[in-house]
PDB file of C-alpha atoms in Angstrom:
ATOM      1  CA  UNK A 757      76.514  96.945 107.012  1.00 43.00           C
ATOM      2  CA  UNK A 758      76.813  98.595 103.650  1.00 40.00           C
ATOM      3  CA  UNK A 759      80.295  97.840 102.301  1.00 40.00           C
ATOM      4  CA  UNK A 760      82.341 100.657 100.857  1.00 44.00           C
ATOM      5  CA  UNK A 761      82.589 100.441  97.111  1.00 44.00           C
ATOM      6  CA  UNK A 762      85.794 101.194  95.286  1.00 41.00           C
ATOM      7  CA  UNK A 763      85.402 103.398  92.235  1.00 40.00           C
ATOM      8  CA  UNK A 764      86.826 102.604  88.814  1.00 40.00           C
ATOM      9  CA  UNK A 765      88.727  99.564  90.060  1.00 42.00           C
ATOM     10  CA  UNK A 766      90.648 101.567  92.698  1.00 39.00           C
ATOM     11  CA  UNK A 767      90.533 100.224  96.229  1.00 47.00           C
ATOM     12  CA  UNK A 768      89.116 102.446  98.954  1.00 50.00           C
ATOM     13  CA  UNK A 769      92.527 102.562 100.641  1.00 49.00           C
ATOM     14  CA  UNK A 770      94.071 103.893  97.404  1.00 45.00           C
ATOM     15  CA  UNK A 771      91.465 106.609  96.855  1.00 59.00           C
ATOM     16  CA  UNK A 772      92.554 110.155  97.578  1.00 76.00           C
ATOM     17  CA  UNK A 773      90.870 111.524 100.681  1.00 81.00           C
ATOM     18  CA  UNK A 774      89.483 115.055 100.379  1.00 81.00           C
ATOM     19  CA  UNK A 775      91.841 117.738 101.686  1.00 81.00           C
ATOM     20  CA  UNK A 776      89.237 119.124 104.093  1.00 77.00           C
ATOM     21  CA  UNK A 777      88.966 115.679 105.644  1.00 79.00           C
ATOM     22  CA  UNK A 778      92.743 115.290 105.893  1.00 78.00           C
ATOM     23  CA  UNK A 779      93.070 118.701 107.540  1.00 75.00           C
ATOM     24  CA  UNK A 780      90.160 118.108 109.941  1.00 77.00           C
ATOM     25  CA  UNK A 781      92.625 116.754 112.506  1.00 74.00           C
ATOM     26  CA  UNK A 782      95.906 118.587 112.694  1.00 66.00           C
ATOM     27  CA  UNK A 783      98.708 119.046 115.246  1.00 68.00           C
ATOM     28  CA  UNK A 784      97.717 122.701 115.552  1.00 65.00           C
ATOM     29  CA  UNK A 785      94.250 121.703 116.872  1.00 70.00           C
ATOM     30  CA  UNK A 786      93.202 119.851 120.010  1.00 84.00           C
ATOM     31  CA  UNK A 787      90.647 117.518 118.461  1.00 88.00           C
ATOM     32  CA  UNK A 788      88.733 117.840 115.217  1.00 90.00           C
ATOM     33  CA  UNK A 789      86.933 120.960 114.061  1.00 88.00           C
ATOM     34  CA  UNK A 790      83.498 119.604 113.154  1.00 92.00           C
ATOM     35  CA  UNK A 791      81.329 116.513 113.226  1.00 95.00           C
ATOM     36  CA  UNK A 792      82.089 113.952 110.571  1.00 95.00           C
ATOM     37  CA  UNK A 793      79.377 113.005 108.099  1.00 95.00           C
ATOM     38  CA  UNK A 794      78.339 109.357 107.980  1.00 96.00           C
ATOM     39  CA  UNK A 795      79.938 109.036 104.542  1.00 95.00           C
ATOM     40  CA  UNK A 796      83.214 110.401 105.944  1.00 95.00           C
ATOM     41  CA  UNK A 797      83.142 107.949 108.859  1.00 96.00           C
ATOM     42  CA  UNK A 798      82.656 105.054 106.439  1.00 95.00           C
ATOM     43  CA  UNK A 799      85.373 106.356 104.125  1.00 94.00           C
ATOM     44  CA  UNK A 800      87.937 106.810 106.905  1.00 94.00           C
ATOM     45  CA  UNK A 801      87.284 103.336 108.325  1.00 95.00           C
ATOM     46  CA  UNK A 802      87.364 101.683 104.897  1.00 93.00           C
ATOM     47  CA  UNK A 803      90.568 103.549 103.996  1.00 92.00           C
ATOM     48  CA  UNK A 804      92.188 102.503 107.274  1.00 92.00           C
ATOM     49  CA  UNK A 805      92.689 106.154 108.277  1.00 92.00           C
ATOM     50  CA  UNK A 806      91.508 105.591 111.831  1.00 93.00           C
ATOM     51  CA  UNK A 807      94.063 108.163 112.987  1.00 92.00           C
ATOM     52  CA  UNK A 808      91.871 110.894 111.478  1.00 92.00           C
ATOM     53  CA  UNK A 809      88.847 110.042 113.631  1.00 94.00           C
ATOM     54  CA  UNK A 810      88.539 112.059 116.788  1.00 94.00           C
ATOM     55  CA  UNK A 811      86.502 114.212 119.126  1.00 95.00           C
ATOM     56  CA  UNK A 812      85.715 117.881 118.651  1.00 94.00           C
ATOM     57  CA  UNK A 813      88.000 120.187 120.604  1.00 91.00           C
ATOM     58  CA  UNK A 814      85.777 120.725 123.700  1.00 93.00           C
ATOM     59  CA  UNK A 815      85.115 116.986 124.035  1.00 94.00           C
ATOM     60  CA  UNK A 816      88.791 116.145 123.458  1.00 93.00           C
ATOM     61  CA  UNK A 817      89.864 118.574 126.176  1.00 93.00           C
ATOM     62  CA  UNK A 818      87.238 117.146 128.574  1.00 95.00           C
ATOM     63  CA  UNK A 819      88.478 113.626 127.767  1.00 95.00           C
ATOM     64  CA  UNK A 820      92.082 114.593 128.509  1.00 94.00           C
ATOM     65  CA  UNK A 821      91.058 116.287 131.762  1.00 96.00           C
ATOM     66  CA  UNK A 822      89.053 113.235 132.843  1.00 97.00           C
ATOM     67  CA  UNK A 823      91.962 110.912 132.015  1.00 96.00           C
ATOM     68  CA  UNK A 824      94.293 113.085 134.113  1.00 97.00           C
ATOM     69  CA  UNK A 825      91.856 112.930 137.038  1.00 98.00           C
ATOM     70  CA  UNK A 826      91.545 109.147 136.703  1.00 97.00           C
ATOM     71  CA  UNK A 827      95.346 108.760 136.653  1.00 97.00           C
ATOM     72  CA  UNK A 828      95.582 110.933 139.748  1.00 98.00           C
ATOM     73  CA  UNK A 829      92.968 108.890 141.623  1.00 97.00           C
ATOM     74  CA  UNK A 830      93.751 105.338 140.390  1.00 97.00           C
ATOM     75  CA  UNK A 831      97.362 105.541 139.256  1.00 97.00           C
ATOM     76  CA  UNK A 832      96.608 104.331 135.714  1.00 96.00           C
ATOM     77  CA  UNK A 833      93.714 104.176 133.288  1.00 96.00           C
ATOM     78  CA  UNK A 834      94.101 100.382 133.243  1.00 96.00           C
ATOM     79  CA  UNK A 835      93.684 100.187 137.038  1.00 97.00           C
ATOM     80  CA  UNK A 836      90.486 102.239 136.773  1.00 97.00           C
ATOM     81  CA  UNK A 837      89.148 100.090 133.928  1.00 96.00           C
ATOM     82  CA  UNK A 838      89.898  96.829 135.735  1.00 95.00           C
ATOM     83  CA  UNK A 839      88.724  97.834 139.216  1.00 96.00           C
ATOM     84  CA  UNK A 840      85.813 100.145 138.437  1.00 96.00           C
ATOM     85  CA  UNK A 841      84.507 100.475 134.886  1.00 96.00           C
ATOM     86  CA  UNK A 842      84.849  96.822 133.822  1.00 97.00           C
ATOM     87  CA  UNK A 843      85.127  95.113 137.221  1.00 97.00           C
ATOM     88  CA  UNK A 844      81.789  93.244 137.055  1.00 97.00           C
ATOM     89  CA  UNK A 845      82.398  92.169 133.447  1.00 97.00           C
ATOM     90  CA  UNK A 846      85.927  90.948 134.171  1.00 95.00           C
ATOM     91  CA  UNK A 847      84.733  89.046 137.273  1.00 96.00           C
ATOM     92  CA  UNK A 848      81.941  87.269 135.364  1.00 97.00           C
ATOM     93  CA  UNK A 849      83.459  83.964 134.227  1.00 96.00           C
ATOM     94  CA  UNK A 850      80.661  83.440 131.678  1.00 96.00           C
ATOM     95  CA  UNK A 851      80.863  86.851 130.010  1.00 96.00           C
ATOM     96  CA  UNK A 852      83.125  87.101 126.988  1.00 96.00           C
ATOM     97  CA  UNK A 853      82.018  90.490 125.643  1.00 96.00           C
ATOM     98  CA  UNK A 854      80.530  93.720 126.943  1.00 96.00           C
ATOM     99  CA  UNK A 855      79.077  96.244 124.499  1.00 96.00           C
ATOM    100  CA  UNK A 856      78.493  99.698 125.979  1.00 95.00           C
ATOM    101  CA  UNK A 857      78.274 103.251 124.650  1.00 96.00           C
ATOM    102  CA  UNK A 858      81.627 105.017 124.436  1.00 96.00           C
ATOM    103  CA  UNK A 859      81.939 107.566 127.258  1.00 95.00           C
ATOM    104  CA  UNK A 860      84.021 109.725 124.913  1.00 95.00           C
ATOM    105  CA  UNK A 861      82.571 109.265 121.418  1.00 96.00           C
ATOM    106  CA  UNK A 862      84.099 110.674 118.273  1.00 96.00           C
ATOM    107  CA  UNK A 863      82.600 113.707 116.506  1.00 96.00           C
ATOM    108  CA  UNK A 864      79.794 111.837 114.791  1.00 97.00           C
ATOM    109  CA  UNK A 865      76.719 112.921 112.858  1.00 95.00           C
ATOM    110  CA  UNK A 866      73.273 113.092 114.406  1.00 93.00           C
ATOM    111  CA  UNK A 867      71.538 109.748 114.903  1.00 93.00           C
ATOM    112  CA  UNK A 868      74.865 107.939 115.245  1.00 96.00           C
ATOM    113  CA  UNK A 869      76.187 106.148 118.301  1.00 94.00           C
ATOM    114  CA  UNK A 870      79.691 104.988 119.167  1.00 97.00           C
ATOM    115  CA  UNK A 871      79.901 101.728 121.135  1.00 97.00           C
ATOM    116  CA  UNK A 872      82.917 100.019 122.614  1.00 97.00           C
ATOM    117  CA  UNK A 873      82.985  96.227 122.601  1.00 97.00           C
ATOM    118  CA  UNK A 874      85.167  95.095 125.497  1.00 97.00           C
ATOM    119  CA  UNK A 875      86.395  91.559 125.023  1.00 96.00           C
ATOM    120  CA  UNK A 876      88.130  88.823 126.982  1.00 96.00           C
ATOM    121  CA  UNK A 877      89.257  86.941 123.853  1.00 95.00           C
ATOM    122  CA  UNK A 878      91.587  88.678 121.426  1.00 94.00           C
ATOM    123  CA  UNK A 879      89.941  90.621 118.605  1.00 94.00           C
ATOM    124  CA  UNK A 880      91.334  90.599 115.100  1.00 88.00           C
ATOM    125  CA  UNK A 881      92.809  93.936 114.064  1.00 86.00           C
ATOM    126  CA  UNK A 882      91.135  95.732 111.225  1.00 88.00           C
ATOM    127  CA  UNK A 883      87.653  96.580 110.057  1.00 91.00           C
ATOM    128  CA  UNK A 884      86.018  93.154 109.685  1.00 92.00           C
ATOM    129  CA  UNK A 885      84.699  91.524 112.856  1.00 94.00           C
ATOM    130  CA  UNK A 886      84.817  87.777 113.239  1.00 92.00           C
ATOM    131  CA  UNK A 887      81.507  85.928 112.863  1.00 94.00           C
ATOM    132  CA  UNK A 888      80.859  85.630 116.612  1.00 94.00           C
ATOM    133  CA  UNK A 889      81.414  89.340 117.257  1.00 95.00           C
ATOM    134  CA  UNK A 890      79.321  90.352 114.242  1.00 95.00           C
ATOM    135  CA  UNK A 891      76.459  88.098 115.351  1.00 95.00           C
ATOM    136  CA  UNK A 892      76.641  89.537 118.875  1.00 95.00           C
ATOM    137  CA  UNK A 893      76.341  93.163 117.943  1.00 92.00           C
ATOM    138  CA  UNK A 894      73.870  92.616 115.108  1.00 94.00           C
ATOM    139  CA  UNK A 895      71.634  90.680 117.512  1.00 95.00           C
ATOM    140  CA  UNK A 896      71.872  93.525 120.051  1.00 93.00           C
ATOM    141  CA  UNK A 897      71.192  96.154 117.389  1.00 94.00           C
ATOM    142  CA  UNK A 898      68.324  94.212 115.802  1.00 94.00           C
ATOM    143  CA  UNK A 899      66.549  94.111 119.165  1.00 93.00           C
ATOM    144  CA  UNK A 900      67.365  97.683 120.258  1.00 91.00           C
ATOM    145  CA  UNK A 901      67.211  99.566 116.941  1.00 90.00           C
ATOM    146  CA  UNK A 902      65.314  97.196 114.656  1.00 91.00           C
ATOM    147  CA  UNK A 903      66.476  94.827 111.947  1.00 91.00           C
ATOM    148  CA  UNK A 904      67.427  96.656 108.767  1.00 89.00           C
ATOM    149  CA  UNK A 905      67.111 100.075 110.405  1.00 93.00           C
ATOM    150  CA  UNK A 906      70.809 100.789 110.789  1.00 95.00           C
ATOM    151  CA  UNK A 907      74.206 100.427 109.246  1.00 95.00           C
ATOM    152  CA  UNK A 908      77.494 100.095 111.048  1.00 96.00           C
ATOM    153  CA  UNK A 909      81.230 100.224 110.784  1.00 96.00           C
ATOM    154  CA  UNK A 910      83.593  98.296 113.007  1.00 97.00           C
ATOM    155  CA  UNK A 911      87.264  98.571 113.745  1.00 96.00           C
ATOM    156  CA  UNK A 912      89.953  97.535 116.149  1.00 96.00           C
ATOM    157  CA  UNK A 913      92.605 100.215 116.282  1.00 93.00           C
ATOM    158  CA  UNK A 914      96.136  99.172 115.382  1.00 91.00           C
ATOM    159  CA  UNK A 915      98.434  99.059 118.438  1.00 88.00           C
ATOM    160  CA  UNK A 916      99.879 102.554 117.919  1.00 89.00           C
ATOM    161  CA  UNK A 917      96.375 104.099 118.099  1.00 90.00           C
ATOM    162  CA  UNK A 918      95.042 102.127 121.067  1.00 90.00           C
ATOM    163  CA  UNK A 919      94.377 104.327 124.076  1.00 88.00           C
ATOM    164  CA  UNK A 920      94.130 101.316 126.422  1.00 92.00           C
ATOM    165  CA  UNK A 921      96.057  98.464 124.740  1.00 91.00           C
ATOM    166  CA  UNK A 922      96.049  96.359 127.921  1.00 92.00           C
ATOM    167  CA  UNK A 923      92.255  95.885 127.711  1.00 93.00           C
ATOM    168  CA  UNK A 924      90.996  94.289 124.482  1.00 95.00           C
ATOM    169  CA  UNK A 925      88.337  96.362 122.741  1.00 96.00           C
ATOM    170  CA  UNK A 926      86.931  97.383 119.387  1.00 96.00           C
ATOM    171  CA  UNK A 927      84.792 100.252 118.147  1.00 97.00           C
ATOM    172  CA  UNK A 928      81.309  99.916 116.673  1.00 97.00           C
ATOM    173  CA  UNK A 929      79.791 103.028 115.136  1.00 97.00           C
ATOM    174  CA  UNK A 930      76.111 102.721 114.301  1.00 97.00           C
ATOM    175  CA  UNK A 931      74.004 104.997 112.121  1.00 96.00           C
ATOM    176  CA  UNK A 932      70.264 104.609 112.521  1.00 93.00           C
ATOM    177  CA  UNK A 933      68.062 105.147 109.491  1.00 89.00           C
ATOM    178  CA  UNK A 934      64.827 107.072 109.872  1.00 76.00           C
ATOM    179  CA  UNK A 935      63.735 109.963 111.996  1.00 57.00           C
ATOM    180  CA  UNK A 936      63.864 108.430 115.478  1.00 53.00           C
ATOM    181  CA  UNK A 937      66.870 109.328 117.572  1.00 52.00           C
ATOM    182  CA  UNK A 938      69.349 106.628 118.440  1.00 53.00           C
ATOM    183  CA  UNK A 939      69.863 106.276 122.162  1.00 53.00           C
ATOM    184  CA  UNK A 940      72.343 104.301 124.199  1.00 50.00           C
TER     185      UNK A 940
END
């Protein structure tokens, strides 16, 4: 990972975010209006402005429609996650983590992938993974993408932003360097 640098002794969280980035997600829109750049993704995560990340409008509307269908069929999103999506992982007594591509990724730049790390143990809130989690996803990425051929940002949403707070998970966004496409 390439850490965000503060400029002129000002922390990243204290830096003023560009107005176009602040207005990218607004109550008058359903979703965001364009893909984020990699620099914007890093800036938003480093600044703790996770609330500004999101999907473009068509993807956000599809996500909401899918969630409504899941609620209709399973009663709750949690019931679906526990009995279908994560059933094998949750039943495996030896598995502590499951890293899979996000079914509903944010509006990210080309050559960038959004993973979800599902976890049985609690994950620390914030943007710095603990050593075990970092080793897990760097090992996976080194073998699938290639050592030194990517950079990443990590975060666990604060409780008020968690879409499924009953199931522990964090977000890993990976940008591959070079011309080859990044695939799940």
